[in-house]
Structure formats: C-alpha cells, structure tokens
GROMACS .gro file of C-alpha atoms in nm:
model
  233
    1MET     CA    1   1.195   0.462  -1.285
    2ILE     CA    2   1.158   0.108  -1.414
    3VAL     CA    3   0.843   0.059  -1.622
    4GLU     CA    4   0.691  -0.285  -1.683
    5ILE     CA    5   0.409  -0.271  -1.942
    6CYS     CA    6   0.198  -0.586  -1.965
    7ASP     CA    7  -0.055  -0.699  -2.225
    8ASN     CA    8  -0.349  -0.728  -1.985
    9ARG     CA    9  -0.449  -0.740  -1.620
   10GLU     CA   10  -0.368  -1.108  -1.586
   11GLN     CA   11  -0.016  -1.038  -1.702
   12VAL     CA   12   0.009  -0.749  -1.456
   13THR     CA   13  -0.070  -0.991  -1.174
   14LYS     CA   14   0.189  -1.241  -1.299
   15LYS     CA   15   0.454  -0.970  -1.325
   16LEU     CA   16   0.379  -0.845  -0.973
   17LEU     CA   17   0.403  -1.199  -0.835
   18SER     CA   18   0.733  -1.255  -1.014
   19LEU     CA   19   0.880  -0.925  -0.894
   20PHE     CA   20   0.764  -0.985  -0.538
   21CYS     CA   21   0.921  -1.330  -0.519
   22GLU     CA   22   1.243  -1.200  -0.671
   23LYS     CA   23   1.266  -0.917  -0.418
   24VAL     CA   24   1.180  -1.139  -0.120
   25ASN     CA   25   1.446  -1.394  -0.214
   26LYS     CA   26   1.700  -1.116  -0.264
   27CYS     CA   27   1.628  -0.975   0.083
   28LEU     CA   28   1.658  -1.318   0.244
   29ARG     CA   29   2.017  -1.344   0.128
   30THR     CA   30   2.112  -1.088   0.392
   31LYS     CA   31   1.816  -1.083   0.633
   32GLU     CA   32   1.628  -1.337   0.839
   33ILE     CA   33   1.293  -1.158   0.811
   34VAL     CA   34   1.153  -0.951   0.522
   35GLN     CA   35   0.923  -0.659   0.607
   36VAL     CA   36   0.650  -0.610   0.349
   37ALA     CA   37   0.357  -0.367   0.315
   38ILE     CA   38   0.086  -0.433   0.057
   39ALA     CA   39  -0.201  -0.213  -0.058
   40THR     CA   40  -0.555  -0.346  -0.081
   41GLY     CA   41  -0.830  -0.259  -0.326
   42ASN     CA   42  -0.889  -0.361  -0.687
   43THR     CA   43  -0.528  -0.318  -0.805
   44TYR     CA   44  -0.382  -0.591  -0.584
   45SER     CA   45  -0.682  -0.818  -0.531
   46GLU     CA   46  -0.577  -1.085  -0.784
   47PHE     CA   47  -0.214  -1.055  -0.673
   48LEU     CA   48  -0.316  -1.130  -0.314
   49LYS     CA   49  -0.540  -1.420  -0.414
   50HIS     CA   50  -0.250  -1.593  -0.592
   51LEU     CA   51   0.036  -1.483  -0.367
   52GLN     CA   52   0.037  -1.787  -0.142
   53GLU     CA   53   0.067  -2.017  -0.442
   54MET     CA   54   0.422  -1.886  -0.480
   55ASP     CA   55   0.721  -2.086  -0.359
   56ILE     CA   56   0.860  -1.843  -0.102
   57PRO     CA   57   0.897  -1.881   0.277
   58PHE     CA   58   0.600  -1.686   0.414
   59ASN     CA   59   0.712  -1.771   0.767
   60LYS     CA   60   1.001  -1.530   0.706
   61ILE     CA   61   0.777  -1.238   0.601
   62ASP     CA   62   0.632  -0.973   0.831
   63LEU     CA   63   0.317  -0.823   0.679
   64PHE     CA   64   0.206  -0.460   0.718
   65VAL     CA   65  -0.088  -0.265   0.578
   66VAL     CA   66  -0.042   0.070   0.402
   67ASP     CA   67  -0.359   0.232   0.532
   68GLU     CA   68  -0.655   0.183   0.764
   69TYR     CA   69  -0.951   0.375   0.901
   70ALA     CA   70  -0.872   0.512   1.246
   71GLY     CA   71  -1.094   0.360   1.511
   72ILE     CA   72  -1.208   0.063   1.303
   73ASP     CA   73  -1.077  -0.277   1.405
   74CYS     CA   74  -0.882  -0.483   1.154
   75GLU     CA   75  -1.144  -0.760   1.182
   76ASP     CA   76  -1.432  -0.524   1.102
   77GLU     CA   77  -1.568  -0.591   0.751
   78ARG     CA   78  -1.542  -0.216   0.678
   79SER     CA   79  -1.167  -0.210   0.740
   80CYS     CA   80  -0.901  -0.200   0.468
   81THR     CA   81  -0.730  -0.494   0.639
   82SER     CA   82  -1.036  -0.716   0.601
   83ASP     CA   83  -0.998  -0.693   0.221
   84LEU     CA   84  -0.637  -0.805   0.249
   85CYS     CA   85  -0.723  -1.094   0.482
   86ARG     CA   86  -1.012  -1.207   0.262
   87ASP     CA   87  -0.793  -1.221  -0.049
   88LEU     CA   88  -0.491  -1.380   0.123
   89LYS     CA   89  -0.690  -1.638   0.324
   90LYS     CA   90  -0.387  -1.790   0.503
   91ILE     CA   91  -0.276  -1.500   0.721
   92ASP     CA   92  -0.127  -1.737   0.979
   93ASP     CA   93   0.138  -1.842   0.725
   94PHE     CA   94   0.322  -1.514   0.781
   95HIS     CA   95   0.587  -1.467   1.049
   96GLN     CA   96   0.402  -1.169   1.198
   97THR     CA   97   0.121  -0.938   1.093
   98PHE     CA   98   0.099  -0.576   1.199
   99PHE     CA   99  -0.266  -0.473   1.181
  100PHE     CA  100  -0.442  -0.192   1.365
  101ASN     CA  101  -0.679  -0.228   1.659
  102SER     CA  102  -0.976   0.009   1.698
  103GLU     CA  103  -0.876   0.112   2.052
  104LEU     CA  104  -0.498   0.072   2.053
  105TYR     CA  105  -0.409   0.222   1.714
  106LEU     CA  106  -0.236   0.534   1.853
  107LYS     CA  107  -0.002   0.320   2.063
  108GLN     CA  108   0.045   0.082   1.770
  109ILE     CA  109   0.143   0.370   1.539
  110LYS     CA  110   0.398   0.491   1.792
  111ASN     CA  111   0.547   0.142   1.828
  112LEU     CA  112   0.554   0.081   1.453
  113ASN     CA  113   0.725   0.413   1.385
  114ALA     CA  114   0.993   0.331   1.641
  115LYS     CA  115   1.040  -0.016   1.491
  116LEU     CA  116   1.057   0.102   1.131
  117ASP     CA  117   1.274   0.404   1.199
  118GLY     CA  118   1.575   0.178   1.250
  119ALA     CA  119   1.468  -0.098   1.010
  120PRO     CA  120   1.256   0.043   0.725
  121LEU     CA  121   1.022  -0.164   0.512
  122ASP     CA  122   1.199  -0.390   0.262
  123ILE     CA  123   0.921  -0.405   0.002
  124ILE     CA  124   0.613  -0.191  -0.042
  125LEU     CA  125   0.344  -0.240  -0.304
  126LEU     CA  126   0.121   0.060  -0.365
  127GLY     CA  127  -0.177   0.155  -0.575
  128ILE     CA  128  -0.212   0.505  -0.714
  129GLY     CA  129  -0.498   0.751  -0.750
  130ASN     CA  130  -0.564   0.977  -1.047
  131ASP     CA  131  -0.498   1.273  -0.817
  132GLY     CA  132  -0.153   1.135  -0.733
  133HIS     CA  133  -0.237   0.998  -0.389
  134PHE     CA  134  -0.133   0.661  -0.248
  135ALA     CA  135  -0.288   0.494   0.057
  136PHE     CA  136  -0.449   0.787   0.246
  137CYS     CA  137  -0.148   1.007   0.171
  138ASN     CA  138  -0.306   1.308   0.005
  139ARG     CA  139  -0.291   1.553   0.293
  140ASN     CA  140  -0.006   1.792   0.371
  141GLU     CA  141   0.060   1.639   0.714
  142ALA     CA  142   0.134   1.305   0.550
  143HIS     CA  143   0.364   1.473   0.297
  144THR     CA  144   0.590   1.620   0.564
  145SER     CA  145   0.574   1.361   0.842
  146LYS     CA  146   0.907   1.212   0.948
  147ASP     CA  147   0.739   0.892   1.062
  148THR     CA  148   0.651   0.586   0.857
  149TYR     CA  149   0.286   0.599   0.965
  150SER     CA  150   0.076   0.908   1.026
  151ILE     CA  151  -0.282   1.006   1.113
  152VAL     CA  152  -0.464   1.215   0.851
  153ARG     CA  153  -0.794   1.395   0.896
  154PHE     CA  154  -1.035   1.343   0.609
  155THR     CA  155  -1.182   1.641   0.428
  156ASP     CA  156  -1.550   1.652   0.333
  157ASN     CA  157  -1.447   1.549  -0.017
  158ASP     CA  158  -1.246   1.253   0.117
  159ILE     CA  159  -1.548   1.137   0.314
  160ALA     CA  160  -1.779   1.173   0.015
  161MET     CA  161  -1.537   0.967  -0.193
  162GLN     CA  162  -1.550   0.680   0.060
  163VAL     CA  163  -1.925   0.660   0.000
  164GLU     CA  164  -1.896   0.708  -0.376
  165ASN     CA  165  -1.647   0.420  -0.398
  166GLY     CA  166  -1.881   0.196  -0.200
  167TRP     CA  167  -1.672   0.156   0.114
  168PHE     CA  168  -1.948   0.301   0.336
  169PRO     CA  169  -2.324   0.336   0.273
  170THR     CA  170  -2.359   0.689   0.417
  171ILE     CA  171  -2.125   0.978   0.501
  172GLU     CA  172  -2.244   0.979   0.863
  173ILE     CA  173  -2.058   0.659   0.946
  174VAL     CA  174  -1.733   0.729   0.761
  175PRO     CA  175  -1.449   0.776   1.013
  176GLU     CA  176  -1.308   1.127   1.040
  177GLU     CA  177  -0.945   1.009   1.029
  178GLY     CA  178  -0.729   0.752   0.860
  179ILE     CA  179  -0.392   0.587   0.925
  180THR     CA  180  -0.155   0.602   0.630
  181ILE     CA  181   0.193   0.511   0.522
  182THR     CA  182   0.369   0.841   0.459
  183LYS     CA  183   0.584   0.969   0.177
  184TYR     CA  184   0.876   0.956   0.421
  185GLY     CA  185   0.803   0.590   0.495
  186VAL     CA  186   0.786   0.504   0.126
  187LEU     CA  187   1.107   0.688   0.042
  188LYS     CA  188   1.291   0.499   0.318
  189SER     CA  189   1.175   0.161   0.187
  190GLU     CA  190   1.422  -0.053  -0.004
  191THR     CA  191   1.192  -0.156  -0.290
  192VAL     CA  192   0.889   0.047  -0.403
  193ILE     CA  193   0.644  -0.098  -0.654
  194PHE     CA  194   0.343   0.092  -0.790
  195SER     CA  195   0.076  -0.065  -1.006
  196GLY     CA  196  -0.233   0.055  -1.186
  197PHE     CA  197  -0.471  -0.045  -1.462
  198TYR     CA  198  -0.463   0.197  -1.753
  199GLU     CA  199  -0.839   0.199  -1.807
  200GLU     CA  200  -0.894   0.317  -1.449
  201LYS     CA  201  -0.582   0.529  -1.395
  202GLU     CA  202  -0.515   0.673  -1.741
  203LYS     CA  203  -0.491   1.033  -1.619
  204ILE     CA  204  -0.214   0.979  -1.364
  205LEU     CA  205  -0.032   0.710  -1.563
  206LYS     CA  206  -0.001   0.944  -1.861
  207ARG     CA  207   0.156   1.204  -1.632
  208ILE     CA  208   0.399   0.954  -1.484
  209LEU     CA  209   0.507   0.816  -1.821
  210ALA     CA  210   0.551   1.168  -1.958
  211ASN     CA  211   0.755   1.268  -1.652
  212SER     CA  212   0.511   1.551  -1.583
  213ILE     CA  213   0.397   1.484  -1.226
  214PRO     CA  214   0.309   1.812  -1.049
  215LYS     CA  215   0.543   1.888  -0.759
  216ASP     CA  216   0.255   1.918  -0.513
  217MET     CA  217   0.146   1.556  -0.567
  218PRO     CA  218   0.248   1.306  -0.295
  219ILE     CA  219   0.411   1.078  -0.554
  220TYR     CA  220   0.638   1.348  -0.704
  221ASP     CA  221   0.949   1.277  -0.494
  222ILE     CA  222   0.894   0.902  -0.497
  223PHE     CA  223   0.905   0.883  -0.875
  224LYS     CA  224   1.234   1.071  -0.870
  225ARG     CA  225   1.388   0.749  -0.741
  226ASN     CA  226   1.561   0.569  -1.026
  227ASP     CA  227   1.466   0.230  -0.884
  228VAL     CA  228   1.091   0.277  -0.828
  229ILE     CA  229   0.901   0.016  -1.030
  230LEU     CA  230   0.575   0.083  -1.214
  231VAL     CA  231   0.370  -0.212  -1.343
  232LEU     CA  232   0.075  -0.140  -1.571
  233ASP     CA  233  -0.125  -0.281  -1.859
   0.00000   0.00000   0.00000
C-alpha cells in the first residue's frame, strides 16, 4: 500500500488530481484509450470540479461510474451519475461515457462485463465507508462475483442509510437494488486509488493504517495489493 497523507482537504484534491494525470499519461504511452471509473459523493466532489482544468486529453478517456441505483436513469437527479455530471460539467469532452439507463441496465451490465473482462479498467478512484464498503459493494454477492459489475439487493439497513444520508426523502421510494463495481472488478484494475477525509472516516482509516482490516470486509483483499494508493488528510 502506498499512503499519501496531506495537510488538508484542499491538498487531498491536489494530490488526487496530480496522481490521476500521472496515471492517465502513463497509460497513454501504450494505449489509445484510458478506461477510468470515478466514485461520486463528498470525497471526490472537489476533484471532479477541478478535473477538467488539468492538461490531459479527455477525448482519450472512457468514463465509467462505480455504482448506481437500479432502475433510476442516469439523468434522474436522484442518480449517483447526476452528481458526477453536475461536478464535471463538460461530460462531452470524454471519448465515451458508460452510464446506466433505467430500462436497459441489465443489458448494459452484461455488455460492460463482457467488455471489461478482456480489457479491465485502467484507473479506478474509490471512496470508502467506515464499515469497509466501497460503492455498493457490502453484500456477499458482490464479494464473490466474477464480473466487474454486479446487482446487489439492499437490506433494510441499507435503505434506511440512503434516507439518513439525504439521498432520498423517504424509505418508500428508495430502490430495492443497486449496481456496483465488484471486488473482482477492482482487483483486476491496473491502478486503484482510495481516498477519505480523516474527520469523516477515522474508524476505517485507523484500521487500514494499522493493517488490521477484518477479513470479512470488502476492502480486505484489495489492500493486500502492494500498489493500492490511499490518499487522506
């Protein structure tokens, strides 16, 4: 594991931008197109807002999401993708975007898994939960899946958390399932970057830094990789 400790959140954003550009340029030495998946939410919001200020060829980057609510269209304001699009602003700058449609998502998952089985993601940027989850990958089916993307069924606690975090006003309208990048998909990726703010993620960051991640957590095997990068303040 490579740990990058920054002085504050602004420095975290700058480090993430620097690392991202470095990894993209490295990939482009041997590839025509770089495949990238980026998490949404508070951790990467400032990163996304400043990303397109960077001097890299966005027309050579294919953009993927790491999670989405099943049955909610990417253009719906409740979707995870809408956060990404709002922060990035210039989505059309990218070579291709792979976002999920409310009616076609099962077919899209199948096609994406076939595409990424032979050519895995080059760079993936992930947030991390205090319970050790990433994206929607906190269910057993997503731990063991041999596909890059998987469907997970939310538990009652998962659904309650969506309301508690402000993503939905009531539990009645929270989708029953989510689409998530899997542990398998992350492990196959060339470059894996995690980031978290210590004030919000102190519990899990302490475990990671002390090398005491429980084996049943989704991130356990990922952090066994010597090249996984962790950026925090």
